[in-house]
mmCIF file of C-alpha atoms and ligand atoms in Angstrom:
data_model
loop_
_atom_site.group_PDB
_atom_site.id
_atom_site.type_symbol
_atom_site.label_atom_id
_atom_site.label_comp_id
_atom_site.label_asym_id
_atom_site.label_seq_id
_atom_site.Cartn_x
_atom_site.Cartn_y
_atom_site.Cartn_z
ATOM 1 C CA UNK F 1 -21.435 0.324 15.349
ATOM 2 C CA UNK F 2 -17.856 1.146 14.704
ATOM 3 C CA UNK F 3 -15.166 -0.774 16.984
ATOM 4 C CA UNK F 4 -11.445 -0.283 15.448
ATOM 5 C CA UNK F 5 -8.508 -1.744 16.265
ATOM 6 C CA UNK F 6 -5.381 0.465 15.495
ATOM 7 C CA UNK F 7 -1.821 -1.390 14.918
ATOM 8 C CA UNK F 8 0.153 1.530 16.562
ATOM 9 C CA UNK F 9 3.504 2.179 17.553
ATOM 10 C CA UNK F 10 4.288 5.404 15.769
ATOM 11 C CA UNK F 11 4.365 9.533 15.961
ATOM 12 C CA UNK F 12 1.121 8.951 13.114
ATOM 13 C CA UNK F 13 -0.630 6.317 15.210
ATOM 14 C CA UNK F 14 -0.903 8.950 18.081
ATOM 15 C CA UNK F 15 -2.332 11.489 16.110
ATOM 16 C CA UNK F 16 -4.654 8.966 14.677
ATOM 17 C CA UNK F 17 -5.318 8.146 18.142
ATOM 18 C CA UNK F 18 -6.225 11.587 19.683
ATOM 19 C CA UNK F 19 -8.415 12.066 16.341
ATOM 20 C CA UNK F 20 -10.567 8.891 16.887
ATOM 21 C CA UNK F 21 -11.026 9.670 20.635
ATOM 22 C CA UNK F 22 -11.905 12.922 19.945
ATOM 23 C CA UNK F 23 -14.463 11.788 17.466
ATOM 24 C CA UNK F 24 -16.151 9.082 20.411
ATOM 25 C CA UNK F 25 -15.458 5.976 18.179
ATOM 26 C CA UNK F 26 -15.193 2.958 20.047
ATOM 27 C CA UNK F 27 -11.357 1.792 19.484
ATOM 28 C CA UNK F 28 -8.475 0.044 21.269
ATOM 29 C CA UNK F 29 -4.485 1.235 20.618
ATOM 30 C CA UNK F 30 -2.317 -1.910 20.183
ATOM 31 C CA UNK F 31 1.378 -1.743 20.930
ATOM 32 C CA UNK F 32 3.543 -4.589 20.488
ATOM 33 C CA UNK F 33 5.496 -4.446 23.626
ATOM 34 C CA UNK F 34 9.089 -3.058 22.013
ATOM 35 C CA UNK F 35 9.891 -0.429 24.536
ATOM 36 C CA UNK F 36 10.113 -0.138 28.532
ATOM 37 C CA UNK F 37 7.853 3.016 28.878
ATOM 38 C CA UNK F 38 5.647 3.741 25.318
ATOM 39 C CA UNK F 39 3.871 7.047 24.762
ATOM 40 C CA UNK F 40 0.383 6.522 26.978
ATOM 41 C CA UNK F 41 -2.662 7.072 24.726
ATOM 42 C CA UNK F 42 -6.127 8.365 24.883
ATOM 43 C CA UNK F 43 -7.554 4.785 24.063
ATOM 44 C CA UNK F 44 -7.908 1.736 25.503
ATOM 45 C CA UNK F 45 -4.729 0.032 25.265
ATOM 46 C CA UNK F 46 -3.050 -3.439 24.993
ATOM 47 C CA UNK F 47 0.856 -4.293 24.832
ATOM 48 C CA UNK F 48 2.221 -7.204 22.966
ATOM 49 C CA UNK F 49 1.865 -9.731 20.327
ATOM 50 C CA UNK F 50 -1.502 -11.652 19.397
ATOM 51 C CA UNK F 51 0.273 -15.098 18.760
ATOM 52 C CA UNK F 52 0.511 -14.759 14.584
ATOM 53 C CA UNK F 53 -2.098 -14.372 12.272
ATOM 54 C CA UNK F 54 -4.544 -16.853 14.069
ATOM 55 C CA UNK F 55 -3.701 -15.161 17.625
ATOM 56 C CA UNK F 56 -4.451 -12.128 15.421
ATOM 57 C CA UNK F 57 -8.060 -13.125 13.868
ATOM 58 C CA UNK F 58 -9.316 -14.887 16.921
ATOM 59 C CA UNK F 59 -8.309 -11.730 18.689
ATOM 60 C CA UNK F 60 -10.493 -9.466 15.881
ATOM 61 C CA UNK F 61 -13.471 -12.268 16.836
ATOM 62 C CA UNK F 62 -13.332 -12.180 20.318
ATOM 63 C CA UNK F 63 -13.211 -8.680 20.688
ATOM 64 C CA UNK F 64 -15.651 -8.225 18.320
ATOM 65 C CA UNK F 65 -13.412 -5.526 16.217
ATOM 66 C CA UNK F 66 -15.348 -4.159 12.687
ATOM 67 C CA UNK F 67 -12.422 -2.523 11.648
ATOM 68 C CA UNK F 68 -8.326 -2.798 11.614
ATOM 69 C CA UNK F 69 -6.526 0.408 11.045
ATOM 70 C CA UNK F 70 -2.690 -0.570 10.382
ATOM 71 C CA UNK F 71 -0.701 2.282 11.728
ATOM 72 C CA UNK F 72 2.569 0.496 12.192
ATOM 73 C CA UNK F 73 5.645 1.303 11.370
ATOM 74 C CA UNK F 74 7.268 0.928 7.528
ATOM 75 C CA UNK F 75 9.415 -1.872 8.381
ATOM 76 C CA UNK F 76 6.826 -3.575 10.539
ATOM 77 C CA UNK F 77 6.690 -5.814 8.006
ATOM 78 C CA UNK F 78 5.462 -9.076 9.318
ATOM 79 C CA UNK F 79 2.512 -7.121 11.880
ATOM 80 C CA UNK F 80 1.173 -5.853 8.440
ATOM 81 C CA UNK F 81 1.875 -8.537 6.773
ATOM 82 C CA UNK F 82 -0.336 -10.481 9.719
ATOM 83 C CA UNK F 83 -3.103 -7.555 9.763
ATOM 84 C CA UNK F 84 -3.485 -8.446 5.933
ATOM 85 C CA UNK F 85 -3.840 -11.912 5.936
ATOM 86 C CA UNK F 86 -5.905 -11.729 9.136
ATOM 87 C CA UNK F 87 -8.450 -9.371 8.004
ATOM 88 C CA UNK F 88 -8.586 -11.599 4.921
ATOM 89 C CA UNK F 89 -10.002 -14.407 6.893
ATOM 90 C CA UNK F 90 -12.314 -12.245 9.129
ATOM 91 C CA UNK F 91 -13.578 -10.278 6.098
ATOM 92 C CA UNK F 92 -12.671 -7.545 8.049
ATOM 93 C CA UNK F 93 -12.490 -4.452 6.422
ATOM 94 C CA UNK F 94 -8.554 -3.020 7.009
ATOM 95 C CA UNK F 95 -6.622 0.823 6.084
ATOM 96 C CA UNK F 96 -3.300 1.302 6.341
ATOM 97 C CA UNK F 97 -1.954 4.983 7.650
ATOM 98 C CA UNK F 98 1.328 4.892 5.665
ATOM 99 C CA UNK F 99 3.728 8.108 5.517
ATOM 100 C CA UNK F 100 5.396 8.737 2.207
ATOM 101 C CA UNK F 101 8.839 7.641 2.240
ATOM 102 C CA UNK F 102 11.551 10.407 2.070
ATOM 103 C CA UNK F 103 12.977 11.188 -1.222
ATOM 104 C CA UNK F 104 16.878 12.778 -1.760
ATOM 105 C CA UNK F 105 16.632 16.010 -2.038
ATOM 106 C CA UNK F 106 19.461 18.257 -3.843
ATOM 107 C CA UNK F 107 22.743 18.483 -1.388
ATOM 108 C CA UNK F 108 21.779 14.672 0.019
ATOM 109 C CA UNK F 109 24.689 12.130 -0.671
ATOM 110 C CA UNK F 110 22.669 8.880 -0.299
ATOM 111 C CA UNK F 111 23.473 5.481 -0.865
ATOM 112 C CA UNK F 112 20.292 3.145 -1.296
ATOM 113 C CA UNK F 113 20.881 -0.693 0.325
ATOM 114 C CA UNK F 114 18.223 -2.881 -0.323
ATOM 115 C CA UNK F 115 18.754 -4.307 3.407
ATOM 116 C CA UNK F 116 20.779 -4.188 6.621
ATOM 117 C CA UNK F 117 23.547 -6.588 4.838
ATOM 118 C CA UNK F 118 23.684 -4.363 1.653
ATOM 119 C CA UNK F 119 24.256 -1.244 4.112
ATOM 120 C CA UNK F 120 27.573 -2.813 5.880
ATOM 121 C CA UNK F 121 28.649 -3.482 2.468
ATOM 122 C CA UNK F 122 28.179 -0.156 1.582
ATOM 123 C CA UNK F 123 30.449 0.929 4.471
ATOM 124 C CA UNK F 124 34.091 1.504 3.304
ATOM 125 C CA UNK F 125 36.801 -0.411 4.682
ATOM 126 C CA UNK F 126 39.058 2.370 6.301
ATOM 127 C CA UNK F 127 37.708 2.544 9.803
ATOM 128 C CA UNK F 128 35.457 5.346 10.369
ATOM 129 C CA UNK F 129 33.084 7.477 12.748
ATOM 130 C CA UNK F 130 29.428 5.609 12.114
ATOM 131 C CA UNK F 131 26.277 6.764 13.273
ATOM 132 C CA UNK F 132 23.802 3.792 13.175
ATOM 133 C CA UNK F 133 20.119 5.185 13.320
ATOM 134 C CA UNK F 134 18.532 1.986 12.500
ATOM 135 C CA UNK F 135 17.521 1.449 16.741
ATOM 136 C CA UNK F 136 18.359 -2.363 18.680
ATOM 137 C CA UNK F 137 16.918 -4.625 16.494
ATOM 138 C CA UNK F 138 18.728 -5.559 13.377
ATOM 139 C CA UNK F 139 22.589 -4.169 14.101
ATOM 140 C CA UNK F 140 23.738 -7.927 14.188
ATOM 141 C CA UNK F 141 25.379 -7.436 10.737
ATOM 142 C CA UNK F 142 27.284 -4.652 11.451
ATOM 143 C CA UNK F 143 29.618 -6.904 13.354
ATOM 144 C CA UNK F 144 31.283 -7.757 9.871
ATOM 145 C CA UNK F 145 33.138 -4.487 9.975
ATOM 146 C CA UNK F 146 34.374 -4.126 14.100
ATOM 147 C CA UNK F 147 37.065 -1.590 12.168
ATOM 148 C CA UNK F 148 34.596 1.204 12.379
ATOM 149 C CA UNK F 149 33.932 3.693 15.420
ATOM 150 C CA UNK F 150 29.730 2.221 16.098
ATOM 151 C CA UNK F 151 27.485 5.407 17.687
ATOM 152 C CA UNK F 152 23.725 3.710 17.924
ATOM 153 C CA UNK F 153 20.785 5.215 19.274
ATOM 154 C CA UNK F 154 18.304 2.985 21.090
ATOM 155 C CA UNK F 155 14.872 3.893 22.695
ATOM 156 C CA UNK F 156 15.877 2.003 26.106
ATOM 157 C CA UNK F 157 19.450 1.238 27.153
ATOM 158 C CA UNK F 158 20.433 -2.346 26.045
ATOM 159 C CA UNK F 159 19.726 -5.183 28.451
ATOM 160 C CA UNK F 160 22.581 -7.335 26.399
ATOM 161 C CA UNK F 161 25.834 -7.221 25.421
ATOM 162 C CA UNK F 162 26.304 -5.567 22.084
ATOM 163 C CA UNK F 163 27.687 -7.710 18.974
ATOM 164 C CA UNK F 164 30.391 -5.256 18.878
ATOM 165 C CA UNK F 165 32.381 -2.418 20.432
ATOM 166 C CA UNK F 166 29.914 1.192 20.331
ATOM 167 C CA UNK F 167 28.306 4.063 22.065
ATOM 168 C CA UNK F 168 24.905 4.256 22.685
ATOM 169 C CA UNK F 169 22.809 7.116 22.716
ATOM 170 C CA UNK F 170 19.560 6.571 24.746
ATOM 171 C CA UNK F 171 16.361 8.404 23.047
ATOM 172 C CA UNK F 172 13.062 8.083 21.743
ATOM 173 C CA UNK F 173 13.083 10.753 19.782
ATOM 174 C CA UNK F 174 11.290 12.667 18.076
ATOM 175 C CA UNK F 175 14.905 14.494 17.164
ATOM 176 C CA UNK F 176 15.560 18.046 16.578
ATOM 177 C CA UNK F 177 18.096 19.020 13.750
ATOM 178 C CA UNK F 178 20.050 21.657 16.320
ATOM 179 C CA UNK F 179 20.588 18.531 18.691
ATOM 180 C CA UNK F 180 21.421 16.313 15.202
ATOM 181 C CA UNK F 181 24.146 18.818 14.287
ATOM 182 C CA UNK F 182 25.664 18.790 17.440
ATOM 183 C CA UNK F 183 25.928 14.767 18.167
ATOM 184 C CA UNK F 184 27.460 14.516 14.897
ATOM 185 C CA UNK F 185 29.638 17.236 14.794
ATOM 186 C CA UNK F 186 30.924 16.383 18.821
ATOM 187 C CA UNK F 187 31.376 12.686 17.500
ATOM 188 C CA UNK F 188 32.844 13.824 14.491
ATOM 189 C CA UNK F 189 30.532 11.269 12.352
ATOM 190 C CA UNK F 190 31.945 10.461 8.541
ATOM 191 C CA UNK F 191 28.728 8.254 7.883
ATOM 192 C CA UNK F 192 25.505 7.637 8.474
ATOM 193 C CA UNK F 193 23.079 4.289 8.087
ATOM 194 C CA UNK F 194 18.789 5.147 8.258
ATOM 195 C CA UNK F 195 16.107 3.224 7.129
ATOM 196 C CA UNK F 196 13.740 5.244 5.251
ATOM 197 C CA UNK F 197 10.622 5.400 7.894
ATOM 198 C CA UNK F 198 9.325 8.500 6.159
ATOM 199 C CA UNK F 199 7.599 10.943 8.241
ATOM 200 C CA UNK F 200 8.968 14.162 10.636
ATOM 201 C CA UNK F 201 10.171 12.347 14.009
ATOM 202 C CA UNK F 202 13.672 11.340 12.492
ATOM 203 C CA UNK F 203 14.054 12.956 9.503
ATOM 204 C CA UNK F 204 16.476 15.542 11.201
ATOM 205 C CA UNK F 205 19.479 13.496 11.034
ATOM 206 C CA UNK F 206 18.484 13.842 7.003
ATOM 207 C CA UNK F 207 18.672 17.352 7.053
ATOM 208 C CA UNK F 208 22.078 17.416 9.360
ATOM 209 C CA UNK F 209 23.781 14.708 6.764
ATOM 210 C CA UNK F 210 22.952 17.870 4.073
ATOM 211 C CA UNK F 211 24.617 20.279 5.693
ATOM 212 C CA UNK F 212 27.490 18.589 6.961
ATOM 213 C CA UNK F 213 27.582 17.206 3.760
ATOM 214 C CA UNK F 214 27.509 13.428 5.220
ATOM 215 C CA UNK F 215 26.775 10.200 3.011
ATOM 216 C CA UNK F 216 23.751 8.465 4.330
ATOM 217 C CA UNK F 217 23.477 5.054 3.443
ATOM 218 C CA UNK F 218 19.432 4.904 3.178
ATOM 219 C CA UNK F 219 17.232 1.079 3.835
ATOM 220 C CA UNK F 220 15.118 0.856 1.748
ATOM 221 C CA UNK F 221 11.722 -0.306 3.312
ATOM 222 C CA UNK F 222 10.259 -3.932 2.856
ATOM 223 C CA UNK F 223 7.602 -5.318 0.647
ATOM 224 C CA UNK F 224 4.282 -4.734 2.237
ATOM 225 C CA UNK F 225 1.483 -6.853 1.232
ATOM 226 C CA UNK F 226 -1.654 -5.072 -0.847
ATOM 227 C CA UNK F 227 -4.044 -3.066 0.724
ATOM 228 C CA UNK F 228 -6.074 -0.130 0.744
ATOM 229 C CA UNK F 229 -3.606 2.930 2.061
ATOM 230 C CA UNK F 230 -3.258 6.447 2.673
ATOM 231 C CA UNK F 231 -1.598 9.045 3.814
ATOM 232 C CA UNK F 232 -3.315 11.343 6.758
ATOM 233 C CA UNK F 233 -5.006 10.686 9.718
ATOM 234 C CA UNK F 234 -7.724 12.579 7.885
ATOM 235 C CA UNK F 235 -8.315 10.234 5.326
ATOM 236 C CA UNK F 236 -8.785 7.337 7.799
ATOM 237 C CA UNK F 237 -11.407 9.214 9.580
ATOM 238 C CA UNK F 238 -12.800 9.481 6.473
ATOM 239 C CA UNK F 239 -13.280 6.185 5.794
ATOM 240 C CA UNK F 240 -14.128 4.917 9.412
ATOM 241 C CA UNK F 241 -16.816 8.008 8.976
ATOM 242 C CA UNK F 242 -17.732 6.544 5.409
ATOM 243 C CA UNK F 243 -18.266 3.880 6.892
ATOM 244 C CA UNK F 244 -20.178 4.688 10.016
ATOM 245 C CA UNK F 245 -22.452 6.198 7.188
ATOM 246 C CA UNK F 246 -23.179 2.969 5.947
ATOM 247 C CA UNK F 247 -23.926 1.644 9.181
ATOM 248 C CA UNK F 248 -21.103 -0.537 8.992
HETATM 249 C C1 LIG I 301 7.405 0.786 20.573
HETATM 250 C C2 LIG I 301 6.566 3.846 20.948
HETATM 251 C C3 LIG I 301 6.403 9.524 19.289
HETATM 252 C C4 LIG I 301 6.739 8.281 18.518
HETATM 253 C C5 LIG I 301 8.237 8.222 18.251
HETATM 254 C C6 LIG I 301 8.057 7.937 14.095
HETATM 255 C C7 LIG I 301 9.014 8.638 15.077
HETATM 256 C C8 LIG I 301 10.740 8.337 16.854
HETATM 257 C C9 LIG I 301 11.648 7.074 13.889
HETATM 258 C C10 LIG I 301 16.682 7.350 14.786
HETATM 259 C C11 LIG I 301 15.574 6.468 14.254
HETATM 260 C C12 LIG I 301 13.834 3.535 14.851
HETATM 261 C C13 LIG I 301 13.058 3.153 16.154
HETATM 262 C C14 LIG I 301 12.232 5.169 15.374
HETATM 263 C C15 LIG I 301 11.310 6.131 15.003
HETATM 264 C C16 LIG I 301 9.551 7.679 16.150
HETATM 265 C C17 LIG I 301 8.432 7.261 17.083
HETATM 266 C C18 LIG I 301 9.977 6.297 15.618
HETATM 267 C C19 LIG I 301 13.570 5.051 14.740
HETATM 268 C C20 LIG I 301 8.738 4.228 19.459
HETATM 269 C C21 LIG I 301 7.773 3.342 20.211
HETATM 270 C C22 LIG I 301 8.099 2.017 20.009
HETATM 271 C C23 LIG I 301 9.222 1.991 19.147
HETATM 272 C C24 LIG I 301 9.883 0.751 18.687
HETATM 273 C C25 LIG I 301 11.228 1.016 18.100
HETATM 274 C C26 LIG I 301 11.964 -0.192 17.498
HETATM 275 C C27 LIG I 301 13.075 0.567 16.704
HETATM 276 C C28 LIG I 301 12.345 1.768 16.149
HETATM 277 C C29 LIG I 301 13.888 3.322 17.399
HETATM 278 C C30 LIG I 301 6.919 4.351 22.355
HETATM 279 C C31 LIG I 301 9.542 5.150 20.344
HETATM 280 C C32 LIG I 301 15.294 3.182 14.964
HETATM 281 C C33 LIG I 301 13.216 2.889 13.586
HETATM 282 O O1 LIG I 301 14.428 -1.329 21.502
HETATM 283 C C34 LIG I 301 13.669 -1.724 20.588
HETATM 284 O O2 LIG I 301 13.340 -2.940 20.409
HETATM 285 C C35 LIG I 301 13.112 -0.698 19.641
HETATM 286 C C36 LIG I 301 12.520 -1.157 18.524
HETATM 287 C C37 LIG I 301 11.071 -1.044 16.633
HETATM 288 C C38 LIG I 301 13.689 -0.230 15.554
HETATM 289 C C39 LIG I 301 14.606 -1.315 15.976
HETATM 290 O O3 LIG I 301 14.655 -2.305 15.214
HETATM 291 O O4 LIG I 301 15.238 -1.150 17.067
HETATM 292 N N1 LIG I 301 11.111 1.886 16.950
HETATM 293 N N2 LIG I 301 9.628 3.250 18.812
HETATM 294 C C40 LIG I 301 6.298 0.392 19.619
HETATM 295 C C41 LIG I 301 5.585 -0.876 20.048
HETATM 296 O O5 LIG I 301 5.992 -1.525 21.028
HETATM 297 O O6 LIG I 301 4.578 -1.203 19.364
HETATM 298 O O7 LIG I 301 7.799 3.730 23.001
HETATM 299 O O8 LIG I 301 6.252 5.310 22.763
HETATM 300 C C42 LIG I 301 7.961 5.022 18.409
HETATM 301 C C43 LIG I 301 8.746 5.845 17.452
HETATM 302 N N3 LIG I 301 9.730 5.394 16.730
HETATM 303 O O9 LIG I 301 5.860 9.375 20.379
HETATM 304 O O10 LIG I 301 6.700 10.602 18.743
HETATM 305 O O11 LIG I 301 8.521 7.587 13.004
HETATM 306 O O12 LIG I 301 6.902 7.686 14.455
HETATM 307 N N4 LIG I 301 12.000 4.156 16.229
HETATM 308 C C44 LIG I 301 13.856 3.373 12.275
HETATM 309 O O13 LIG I 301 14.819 2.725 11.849
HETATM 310 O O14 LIG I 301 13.370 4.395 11.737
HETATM 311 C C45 LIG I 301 14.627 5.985 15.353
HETATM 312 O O15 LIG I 301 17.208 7.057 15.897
HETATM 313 O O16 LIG I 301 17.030 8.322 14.078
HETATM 314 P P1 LIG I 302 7.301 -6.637 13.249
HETATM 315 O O1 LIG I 302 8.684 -7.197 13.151
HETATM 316 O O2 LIG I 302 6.564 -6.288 12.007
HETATM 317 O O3 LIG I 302 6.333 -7.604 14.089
HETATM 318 C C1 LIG I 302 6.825 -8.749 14.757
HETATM 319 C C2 LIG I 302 5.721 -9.216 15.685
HETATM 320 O O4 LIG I 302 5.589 -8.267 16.754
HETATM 321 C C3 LIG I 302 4.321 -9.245 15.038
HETATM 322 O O5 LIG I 302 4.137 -10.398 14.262
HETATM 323 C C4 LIG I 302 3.440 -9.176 16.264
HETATM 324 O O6 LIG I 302 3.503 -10.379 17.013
HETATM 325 C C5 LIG I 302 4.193 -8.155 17.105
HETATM 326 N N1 LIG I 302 3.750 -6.777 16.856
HETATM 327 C C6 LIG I 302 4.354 -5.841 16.105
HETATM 328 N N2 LIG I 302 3.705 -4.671 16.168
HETATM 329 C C7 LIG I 302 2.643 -4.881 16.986
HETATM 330 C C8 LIG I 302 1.574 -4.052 17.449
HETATM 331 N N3 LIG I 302 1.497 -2.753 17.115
HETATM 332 N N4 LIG I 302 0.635 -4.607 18.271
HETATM 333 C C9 LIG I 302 0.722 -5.913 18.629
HETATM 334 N N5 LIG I 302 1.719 -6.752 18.241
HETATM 335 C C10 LIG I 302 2.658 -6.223 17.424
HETATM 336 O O7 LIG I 302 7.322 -5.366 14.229
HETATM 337 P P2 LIG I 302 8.554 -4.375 14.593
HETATM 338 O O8 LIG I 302 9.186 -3.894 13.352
HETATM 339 O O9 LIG I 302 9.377 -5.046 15.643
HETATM 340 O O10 LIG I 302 7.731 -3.160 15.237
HETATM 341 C C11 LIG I 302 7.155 -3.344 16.504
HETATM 342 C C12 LIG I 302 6.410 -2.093 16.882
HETATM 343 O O11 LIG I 302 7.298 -0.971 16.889
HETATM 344 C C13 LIG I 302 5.267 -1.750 15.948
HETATM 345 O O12 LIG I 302 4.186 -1.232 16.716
HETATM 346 C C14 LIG I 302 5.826 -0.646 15.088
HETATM 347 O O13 LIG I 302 4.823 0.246 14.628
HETATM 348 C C15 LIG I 302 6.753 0.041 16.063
HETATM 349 N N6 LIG I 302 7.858 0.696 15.364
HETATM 350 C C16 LIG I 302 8.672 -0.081 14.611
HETATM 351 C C17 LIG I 302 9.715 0.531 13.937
HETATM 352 C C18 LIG I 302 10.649 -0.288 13.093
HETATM 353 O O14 LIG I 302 11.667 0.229 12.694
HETATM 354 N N7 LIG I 302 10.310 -1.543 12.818
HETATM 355 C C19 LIG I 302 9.919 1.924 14.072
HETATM 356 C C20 LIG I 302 9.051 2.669 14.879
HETATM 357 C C21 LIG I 302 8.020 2.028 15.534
HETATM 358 P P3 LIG I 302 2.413 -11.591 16.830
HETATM 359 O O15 LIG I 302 2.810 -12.261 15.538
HETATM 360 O O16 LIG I 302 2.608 -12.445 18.040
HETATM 361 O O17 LIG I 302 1.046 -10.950 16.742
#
């Protein structure tokens, strides 16, 4: 008897979602508690953190979860990092649903940065129009160069002063390139910074950088531990069918 627990958060971890409810497995949809409002979903759901890898593998216990699908984010580094180590104790069996990450394309301008601090170095020092795509989380550093003229985008307005002077666009996306091309021509945006999340809901600002001919400074994502991963939602059914198969 199949009971799943899927690490969510994400445009794939919906579709996963619908898929497994469709299919009548048994699963719960956890969120870790980011946003105001997230998407509802078809599964039973729970918001918020599980207290580390322990809070995590007590949780897996209790709840008497057979299988951990890890449909988080790219740069949700430590929940998979968690997930991994977690399912390690458990001997739980664990997939990750991980989206290819976007590749340049002829006509891109990019500018890899190995991290958040390599991307404000890669900003010049004129003061210029920036368009900061990277959400609330990890701007901090940008506060090195106040010269520029900030435009971020957050999912929820911000409940804090910011560490420096911008605009802020409030959206969840996903983003259409017609409503790209016009935020950055209106702002007149020289630059933009994007970590590379991979899959369809932002990739529009990719394909507006290409035609306004804009340099994107691109994040590149973190190390993720080891673990069995693909691509598609139907490759995870595959395996949570495989496995059904076996009885598992
Ligand atoms: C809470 C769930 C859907 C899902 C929408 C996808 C698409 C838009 C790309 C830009 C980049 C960014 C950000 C982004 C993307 C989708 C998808 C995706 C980037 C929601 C969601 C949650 C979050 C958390 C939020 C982070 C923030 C990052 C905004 C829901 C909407 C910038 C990542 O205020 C905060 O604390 C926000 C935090 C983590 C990164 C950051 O550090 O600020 N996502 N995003 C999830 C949870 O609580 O578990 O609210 O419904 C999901 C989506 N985010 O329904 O189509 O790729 O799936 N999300 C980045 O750098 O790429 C936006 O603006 O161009
Ligand atoms: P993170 O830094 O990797 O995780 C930090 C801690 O948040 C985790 O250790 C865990 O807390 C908790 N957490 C994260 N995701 C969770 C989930 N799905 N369910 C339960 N707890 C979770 O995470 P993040 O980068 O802030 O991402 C948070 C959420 O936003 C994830 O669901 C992710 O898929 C989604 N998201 C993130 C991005 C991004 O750019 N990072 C983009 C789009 C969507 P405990 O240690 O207490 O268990």
């Amino acid at each position: 008897m199949i009971r799943a627990l899927i690490l969510g958060g994400t445009a794939d971890a919906s579709l996963l979602a619908a898929e497994i409810a469709r299919a009548g497995i048994e699963a719960v949809y956890s969120y870790g508690g980011r946003t105001r409002a997230p998407a509802d979903q078809p599964l039973p759901t729970r918001i918020g953190g599980f207290g580390g890898v322990s809070g995590l593998a007590d949780y897996i216990r209790r709840e008497g979860i057979t299988h951990v699908i890890d449909a988080t984010h790219p740069f949700a580094a430590e929940m998979s990092r968690n997930a991994a180590a977690a399912c390690a104790d458990n001997r739980t069996p664990l997939i990750a649903l991980e989206r290819a990450p976007w590749t340049k394309t002829p006509g891109d301008d990019w500018i890899e940065a190995v991290d958040v601090n390599a991307a404000v170095a890669a900003l010049p020092e004129a003061p210029a129009r920036v368009f900061l795509a990277i959400g609330r989380q990890h701007i901090a550093p940008f506060a090195m160069k106040p010269q520029h003229i900030y435009t971020l985008r957050f999912v929820d307005p911000p409940e804090s002063p910011l560490p420096f002077a911008a605009d802020v666009i409030v959206s969840r996306g996903p983003f259409t390139l017609d409503g790209e091309l016009e935020m950055m021509r209106t702002r007149g945006i020289a630059w933009i910074v994007a970590r590379n999340s991979g899959g369809d809901g932002a990739r529009a600002k990719l394909e507006a950088a290409r035609m306004l001919g804009l340099p994107v400074i691109m994040i590149s994502r973190p190390q993720l531990p080891e673990r069995l991963r693909v691509e598609s939602v139907a490759e995870i059914m595959q395996w949570l069918g495989h496995s059904a198969r076996l009885g598992a």
